Tab-separated table of C-alpha atoms and ligand atoms in Angstrom:
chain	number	residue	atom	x	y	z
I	107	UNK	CA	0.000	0.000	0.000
I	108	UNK	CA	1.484	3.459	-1.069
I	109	UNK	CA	2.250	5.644	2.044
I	110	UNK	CA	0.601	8.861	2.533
I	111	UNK	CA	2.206	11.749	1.370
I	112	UNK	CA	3.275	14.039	3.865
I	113	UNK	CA	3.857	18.117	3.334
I	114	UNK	CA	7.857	19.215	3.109
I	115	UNK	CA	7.806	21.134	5.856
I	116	UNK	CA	6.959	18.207	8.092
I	117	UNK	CA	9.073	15.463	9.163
I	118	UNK	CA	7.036	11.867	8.586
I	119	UNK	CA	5.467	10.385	11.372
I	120	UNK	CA	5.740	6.098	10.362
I	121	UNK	CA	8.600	3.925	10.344
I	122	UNK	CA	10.380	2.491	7.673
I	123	UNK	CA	12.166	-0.686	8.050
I	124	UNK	CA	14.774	-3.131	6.862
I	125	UNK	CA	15.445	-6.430	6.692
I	126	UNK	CA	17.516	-8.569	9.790
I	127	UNK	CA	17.767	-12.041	10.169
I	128	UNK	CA	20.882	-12.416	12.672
I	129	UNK	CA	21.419	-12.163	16.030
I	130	UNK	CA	24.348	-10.052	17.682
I	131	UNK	CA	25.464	-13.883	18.898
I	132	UNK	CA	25.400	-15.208	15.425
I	133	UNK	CA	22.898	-17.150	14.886
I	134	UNK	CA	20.470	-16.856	12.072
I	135	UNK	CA	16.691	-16.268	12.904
I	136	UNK	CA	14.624	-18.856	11.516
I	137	UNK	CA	10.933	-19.265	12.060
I	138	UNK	CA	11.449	-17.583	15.115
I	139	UNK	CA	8.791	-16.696	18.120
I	140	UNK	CA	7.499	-12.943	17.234
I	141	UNK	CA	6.538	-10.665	19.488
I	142	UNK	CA	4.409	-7.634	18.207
I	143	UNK	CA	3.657	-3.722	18.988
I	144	UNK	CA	1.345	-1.437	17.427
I	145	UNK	CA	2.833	2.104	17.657
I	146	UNK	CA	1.034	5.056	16.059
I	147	UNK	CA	4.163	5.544	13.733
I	148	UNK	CA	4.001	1.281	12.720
I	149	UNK	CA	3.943	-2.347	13.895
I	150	UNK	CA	7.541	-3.246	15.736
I	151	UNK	CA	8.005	-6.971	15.611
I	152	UNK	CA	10.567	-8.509	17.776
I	153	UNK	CA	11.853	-11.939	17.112
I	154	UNK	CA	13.563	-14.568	19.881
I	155	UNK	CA	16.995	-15.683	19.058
I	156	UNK	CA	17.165	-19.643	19.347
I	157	UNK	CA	20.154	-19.532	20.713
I	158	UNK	CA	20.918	-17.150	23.432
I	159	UNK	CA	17.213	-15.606	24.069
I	160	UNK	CA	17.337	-12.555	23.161
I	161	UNK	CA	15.028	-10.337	21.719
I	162	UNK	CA	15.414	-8.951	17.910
I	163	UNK	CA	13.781	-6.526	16.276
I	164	UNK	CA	13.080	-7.993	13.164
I	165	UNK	CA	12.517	-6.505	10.514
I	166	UNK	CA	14.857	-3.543	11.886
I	167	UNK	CA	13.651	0.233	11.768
I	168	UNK	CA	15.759	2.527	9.776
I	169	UNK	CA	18.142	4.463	11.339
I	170	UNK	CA	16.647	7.771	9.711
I	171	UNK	CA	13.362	6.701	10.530
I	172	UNK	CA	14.719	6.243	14.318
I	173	UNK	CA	16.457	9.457	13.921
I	174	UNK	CA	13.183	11.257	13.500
I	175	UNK	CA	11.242	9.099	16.529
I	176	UNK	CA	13.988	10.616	19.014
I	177	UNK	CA	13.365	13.739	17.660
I	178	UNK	CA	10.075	13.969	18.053
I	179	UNK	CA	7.492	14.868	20.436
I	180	UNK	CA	5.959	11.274	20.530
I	181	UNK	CA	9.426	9.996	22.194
I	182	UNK	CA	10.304	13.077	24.349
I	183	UNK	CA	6.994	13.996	25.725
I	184	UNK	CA	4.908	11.280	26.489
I	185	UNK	CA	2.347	13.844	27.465
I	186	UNK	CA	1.799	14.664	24.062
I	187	UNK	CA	0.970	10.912	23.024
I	188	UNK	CA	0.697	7.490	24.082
I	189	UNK	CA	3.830	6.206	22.642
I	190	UNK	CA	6.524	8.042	24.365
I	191	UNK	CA	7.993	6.798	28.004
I	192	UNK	CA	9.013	9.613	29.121
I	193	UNK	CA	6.858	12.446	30.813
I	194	UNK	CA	9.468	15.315	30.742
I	195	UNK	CA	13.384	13.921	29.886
I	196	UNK	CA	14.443	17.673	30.500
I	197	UNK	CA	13.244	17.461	33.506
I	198	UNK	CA	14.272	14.500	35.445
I	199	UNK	CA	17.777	16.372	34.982
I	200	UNK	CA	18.753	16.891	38.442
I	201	UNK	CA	17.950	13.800	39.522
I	202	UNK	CA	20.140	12.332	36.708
I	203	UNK	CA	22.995	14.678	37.393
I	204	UNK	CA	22.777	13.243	41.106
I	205	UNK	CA	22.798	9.473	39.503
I	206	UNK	CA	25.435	10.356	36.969
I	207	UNK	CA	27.924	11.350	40.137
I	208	UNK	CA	27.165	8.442	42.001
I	209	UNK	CA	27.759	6.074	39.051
I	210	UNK	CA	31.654	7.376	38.495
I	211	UNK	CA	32.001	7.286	42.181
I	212	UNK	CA	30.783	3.745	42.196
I	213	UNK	CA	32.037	2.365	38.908
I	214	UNK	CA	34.517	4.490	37.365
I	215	UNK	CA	36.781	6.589	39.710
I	216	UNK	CA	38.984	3.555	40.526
I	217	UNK	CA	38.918	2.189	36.983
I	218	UNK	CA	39.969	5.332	35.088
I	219	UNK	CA	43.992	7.089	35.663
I	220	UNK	CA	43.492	10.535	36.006
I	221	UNK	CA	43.120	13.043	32.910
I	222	UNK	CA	41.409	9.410	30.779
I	223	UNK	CA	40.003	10.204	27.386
I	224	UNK	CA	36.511	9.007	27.701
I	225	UNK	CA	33.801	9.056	24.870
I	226	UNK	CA	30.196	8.481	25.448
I	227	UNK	CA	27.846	7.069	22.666
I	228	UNK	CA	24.305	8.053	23.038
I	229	UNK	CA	24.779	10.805	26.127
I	230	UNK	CA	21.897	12.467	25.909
I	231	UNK	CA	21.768	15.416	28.110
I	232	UNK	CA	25.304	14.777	28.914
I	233	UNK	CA	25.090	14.192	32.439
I	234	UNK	CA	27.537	11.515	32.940
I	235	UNK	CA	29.721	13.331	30.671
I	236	UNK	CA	30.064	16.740	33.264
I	237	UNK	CA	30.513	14.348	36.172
I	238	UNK	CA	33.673	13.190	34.595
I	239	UNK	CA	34.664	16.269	32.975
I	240	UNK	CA	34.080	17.687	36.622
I	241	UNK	CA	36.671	14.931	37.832
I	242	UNK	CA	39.257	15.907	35.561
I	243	UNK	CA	38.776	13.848	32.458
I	244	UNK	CA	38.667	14.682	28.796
I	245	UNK	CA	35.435	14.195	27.674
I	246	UNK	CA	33.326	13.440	24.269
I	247	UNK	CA	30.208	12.998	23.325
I	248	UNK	CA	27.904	11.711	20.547
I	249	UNK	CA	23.976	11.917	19.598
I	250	UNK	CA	21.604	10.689	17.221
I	251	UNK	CA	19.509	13.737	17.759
I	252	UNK	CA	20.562	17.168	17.472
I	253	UNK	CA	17.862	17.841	19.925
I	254	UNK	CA	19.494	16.307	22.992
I	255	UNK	CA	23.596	17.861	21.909
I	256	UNK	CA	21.658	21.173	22.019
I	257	UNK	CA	19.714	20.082	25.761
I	258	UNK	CA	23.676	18.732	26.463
I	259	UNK	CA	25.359	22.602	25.473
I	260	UNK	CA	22.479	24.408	27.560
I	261	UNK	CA	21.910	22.390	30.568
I	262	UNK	CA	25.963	20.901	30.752
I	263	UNK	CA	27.605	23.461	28.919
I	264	UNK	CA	28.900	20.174	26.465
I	265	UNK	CA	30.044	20.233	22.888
I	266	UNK	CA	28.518	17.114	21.821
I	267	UNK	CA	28.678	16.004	18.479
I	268	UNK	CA	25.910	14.680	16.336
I	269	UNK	CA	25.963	11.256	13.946
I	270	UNK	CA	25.545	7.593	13.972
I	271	UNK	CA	28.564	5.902	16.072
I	272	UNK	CA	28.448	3.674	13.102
I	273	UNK	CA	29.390	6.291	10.885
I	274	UNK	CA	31.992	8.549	12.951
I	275	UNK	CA	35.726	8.877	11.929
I	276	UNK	CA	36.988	8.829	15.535
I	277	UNK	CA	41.343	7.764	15.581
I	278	UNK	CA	41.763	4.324	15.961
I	279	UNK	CA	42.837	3.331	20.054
I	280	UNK	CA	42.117	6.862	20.555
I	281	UNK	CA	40.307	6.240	24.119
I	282	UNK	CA	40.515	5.323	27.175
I	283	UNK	CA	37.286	3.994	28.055
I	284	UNK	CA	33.952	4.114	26.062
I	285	UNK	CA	30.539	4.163	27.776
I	286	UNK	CA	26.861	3.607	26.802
I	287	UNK	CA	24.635	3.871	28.819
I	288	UNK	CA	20.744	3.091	28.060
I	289	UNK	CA	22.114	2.879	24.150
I	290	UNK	CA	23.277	-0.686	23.973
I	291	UNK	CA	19.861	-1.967	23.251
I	292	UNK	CA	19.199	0.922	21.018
I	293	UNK	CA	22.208	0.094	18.667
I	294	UNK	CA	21.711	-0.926	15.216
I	295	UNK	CA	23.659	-4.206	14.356
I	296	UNK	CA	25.308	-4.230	17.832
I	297	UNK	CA	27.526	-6.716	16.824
I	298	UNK	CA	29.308	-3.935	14.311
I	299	UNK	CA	29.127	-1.548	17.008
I	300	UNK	CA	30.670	-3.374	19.437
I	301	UNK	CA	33.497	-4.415	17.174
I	302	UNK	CA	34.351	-0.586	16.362
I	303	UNK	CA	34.547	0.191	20.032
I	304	UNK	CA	37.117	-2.312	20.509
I	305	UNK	CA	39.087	-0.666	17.547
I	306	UNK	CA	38.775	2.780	19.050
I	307	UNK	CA	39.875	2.046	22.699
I	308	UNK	CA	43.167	1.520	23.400
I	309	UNK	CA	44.710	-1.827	24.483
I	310	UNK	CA	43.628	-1.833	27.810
I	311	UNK	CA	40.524	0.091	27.491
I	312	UNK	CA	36.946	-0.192	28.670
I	313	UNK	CA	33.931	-0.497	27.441
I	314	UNK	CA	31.363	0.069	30.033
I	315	UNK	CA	27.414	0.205	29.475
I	316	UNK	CA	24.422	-0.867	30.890
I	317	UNK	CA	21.064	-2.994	29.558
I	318	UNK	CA	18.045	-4.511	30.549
I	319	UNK	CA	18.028	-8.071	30.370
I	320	UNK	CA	15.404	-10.342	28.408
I	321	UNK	CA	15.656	-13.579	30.921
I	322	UNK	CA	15.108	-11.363	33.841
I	323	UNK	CA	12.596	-12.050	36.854
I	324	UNK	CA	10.773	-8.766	35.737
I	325	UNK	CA	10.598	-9.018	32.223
I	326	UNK	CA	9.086	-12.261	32.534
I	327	UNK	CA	6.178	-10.843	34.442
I	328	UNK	CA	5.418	-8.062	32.095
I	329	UNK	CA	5.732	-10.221	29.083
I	330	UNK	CA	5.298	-8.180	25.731
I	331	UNK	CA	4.254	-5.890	27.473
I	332	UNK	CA	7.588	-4.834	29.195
I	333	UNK	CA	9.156	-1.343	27.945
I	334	UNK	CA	11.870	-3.196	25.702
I	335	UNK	CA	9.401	-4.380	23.372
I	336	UNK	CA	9.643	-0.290	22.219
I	337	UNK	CA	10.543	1.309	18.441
I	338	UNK	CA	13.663	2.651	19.943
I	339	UNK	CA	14.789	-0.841	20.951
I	340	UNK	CA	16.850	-3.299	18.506
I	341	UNK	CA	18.412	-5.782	20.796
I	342	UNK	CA	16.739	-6.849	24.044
I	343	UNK	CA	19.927	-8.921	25.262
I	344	UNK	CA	19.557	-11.974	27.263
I	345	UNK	CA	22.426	-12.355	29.491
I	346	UNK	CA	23.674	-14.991	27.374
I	347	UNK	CA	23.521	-13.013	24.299
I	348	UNK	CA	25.128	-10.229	25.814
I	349	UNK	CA	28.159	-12.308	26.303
I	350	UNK	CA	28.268	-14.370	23.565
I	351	UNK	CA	28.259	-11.086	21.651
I	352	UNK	CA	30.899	-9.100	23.409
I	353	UNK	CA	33.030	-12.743	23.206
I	354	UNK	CA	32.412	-12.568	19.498
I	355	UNK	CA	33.998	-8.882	19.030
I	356	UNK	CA	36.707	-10.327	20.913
I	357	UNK	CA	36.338	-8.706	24.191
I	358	UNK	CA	38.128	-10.318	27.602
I	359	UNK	CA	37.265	-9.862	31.162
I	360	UNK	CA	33.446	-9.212	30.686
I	361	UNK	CA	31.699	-9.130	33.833
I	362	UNK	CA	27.640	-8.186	34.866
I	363	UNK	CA	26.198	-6.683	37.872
I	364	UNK	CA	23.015	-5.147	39.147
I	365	UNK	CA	22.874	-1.666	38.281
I	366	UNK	CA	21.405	1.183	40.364
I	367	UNK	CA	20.226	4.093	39.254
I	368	UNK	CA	18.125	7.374	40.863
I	369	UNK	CA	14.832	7.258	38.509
I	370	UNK	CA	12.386	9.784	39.107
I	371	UNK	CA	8.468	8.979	39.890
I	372	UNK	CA	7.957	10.134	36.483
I	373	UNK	CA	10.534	8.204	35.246
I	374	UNK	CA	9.044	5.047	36.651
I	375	UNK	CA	5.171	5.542	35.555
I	376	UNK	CA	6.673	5.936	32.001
I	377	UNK	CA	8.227	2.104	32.019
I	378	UNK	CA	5.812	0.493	34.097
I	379	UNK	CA	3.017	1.846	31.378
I	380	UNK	CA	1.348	3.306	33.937
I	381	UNK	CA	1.407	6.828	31.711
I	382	UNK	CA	-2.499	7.202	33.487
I	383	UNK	CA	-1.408	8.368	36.351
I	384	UNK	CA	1.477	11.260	35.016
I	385	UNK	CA	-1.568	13.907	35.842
I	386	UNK	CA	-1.783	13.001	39.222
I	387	UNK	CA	2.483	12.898	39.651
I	388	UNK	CA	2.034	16.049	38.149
I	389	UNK	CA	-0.580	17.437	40.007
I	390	UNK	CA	0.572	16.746	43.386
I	391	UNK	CA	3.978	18.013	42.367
I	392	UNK	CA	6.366	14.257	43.005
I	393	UNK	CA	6.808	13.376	39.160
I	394	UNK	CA	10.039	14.693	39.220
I	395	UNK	CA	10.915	13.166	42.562
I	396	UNK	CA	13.726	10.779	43.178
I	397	UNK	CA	15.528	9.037	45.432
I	398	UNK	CA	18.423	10.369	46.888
I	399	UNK	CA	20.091	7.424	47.039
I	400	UNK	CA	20.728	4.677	44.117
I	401	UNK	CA	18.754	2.247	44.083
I	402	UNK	CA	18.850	-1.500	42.296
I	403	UNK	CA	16.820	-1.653	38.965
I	404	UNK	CA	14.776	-4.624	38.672
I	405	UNK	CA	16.356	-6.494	35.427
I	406	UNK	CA	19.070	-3.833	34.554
I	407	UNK	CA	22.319	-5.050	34.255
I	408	UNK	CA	25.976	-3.374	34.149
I	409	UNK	CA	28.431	-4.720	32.352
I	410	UNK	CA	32.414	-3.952	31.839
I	411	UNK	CA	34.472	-5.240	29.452
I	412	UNK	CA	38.100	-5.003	28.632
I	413	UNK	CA	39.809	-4.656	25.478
I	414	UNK	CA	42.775	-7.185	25.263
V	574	LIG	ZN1	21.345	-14.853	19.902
């Protein structure tokens, strides 16, 4: 069926996809069990990996086509539609600035020599970026959308550049560590990605990130309808998968732990599709509430791995 046309001036509200029929792990998807999602930009399909379990989107949304979801009000403001999970992003800055310090403390001081060249794919409005620019580090950034390097320059004061990792000329064993955080599951062909972090960072390096994980006790209960089954997502890792993948781009010492994080009430409404009751969070003034100390996040794993 033809699409609708849409007017210039507009960006186009569907998806478009391509075709993928491989997991990150390697193994070809064949008849697989589908999982499905009507979104009010397309159906997302997600199919399980015999093998290691994970999730795939399959067939695979274009990166453009992503390009323009993150941009838009249907992923930022989930006020403004039923698809987004987010209620405010802008918003739930402080409390993410307060996570983003805890996390180097926790994870990262000890791991990284002083003055470390660090790059962040995916770093949205930068605030793990300041905390280690704040600790003495020289810091870079990258972003799909031009919409969060511009939230990144006015709420961090960051110079954060914007492209697909995928398509970046960054030196070769140019960093010291690499992080990704809430972007593994996002990445396109992970198993390229992956690969091309291991040629940037130098021997020695790290590649830290963090991901939900498909054979966890939560995302059993929910089912389809947990929030990875989302546009946005292209790998929902088992913890199997994870592994087998990193093993495959040839990293060594990979190891996974709980990860804690600092998510505000908003924050939580939005992934436990319970989007209903954002005018109430609102209207008694906690949606931007958090914890003020981190707190373990029910299937989210954090993983480091080291390049030989
Ligand atoms: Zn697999």
């Amino acid at each position: 069926m033809p699409l609708p046309e849409v007017p210039s001036n507009r960006p186009a509200r569907h998806f478009e996809f391509e075709p993928r029929n491989e997991c990150p792990c390697g193994a070809t998807l064949i008849q697989p069990r589908r999982i499905t999602r009507e979104y009010a930009w397309g159906v997302v399909e997600f199919a399980a990996c015999p093998k290691c379990r994970s999730w795939i989107q399959s067939p695979q949304i274009t990166v453009q086509a992503l390009t323009r979801w993150y941009n838009s009000e249907d992923y930022r403001a989930a006020g403004a539609s039923k698809d987004g999970i987010y209620l405010n992003y802008s918003a739930d800055e402080a409390a993410r600035r307060g996570e983003a310090s805890a996390r180097y403390r926790r994870d990262l001081h000890k791991r990284l020599k002083p003055g470390s060249r660090v790059l962040e794919v995916g770093c949205a409005t930068g605030s793990l970026l300041a905390a280690l620019r704040d600790a003495g580090h020289q810091v870079s950034g990258l972003e799909l959308s031009s919409e969060f390097a511009e939230e990144a320059k006015r709420l961090n004061g960051l110079d954060v550049l914007v492209g697909d990792f995928a398509r970046m000329e960054y030196a070769p064993k140019s960093f010291d560590a690499i992080l990704m955080l809430g972007t593994v599951s996002n990445l396109q062909h992970s198993e390229h990605h992956f690969r091309r972090v291991r040629e940037l960072l130098k021997p020695g390096g790290l590649f830290y990130f963090n991901t939900p994980l498909a054979n966890s006790f939560s995302a059993w209960i929910y089912g389809r309808n947990f929030w990875m089954f989302a546009p946005s997502v292209s790998t929902f890792f088992s913890r199997k998968g994870c592994e087998l993948s990193m093993q495959r781009a040839g990293f060594e010492a990979i190891s996974c732990k709980q990860d804690y994080q600092r998510p505000t009430i908003g924050k939580w409404l939005g992934h436990l599709r319970l989007k209903v009751l954002f005018p109430l969070a609102r209207k008694i003034g906690i949606a931007e509430w958090a914890p003020p100390i981190s707190i373990p996040i029910p299937s989210v794993s954090v993983w480091v791995a080291q390049n030989p």
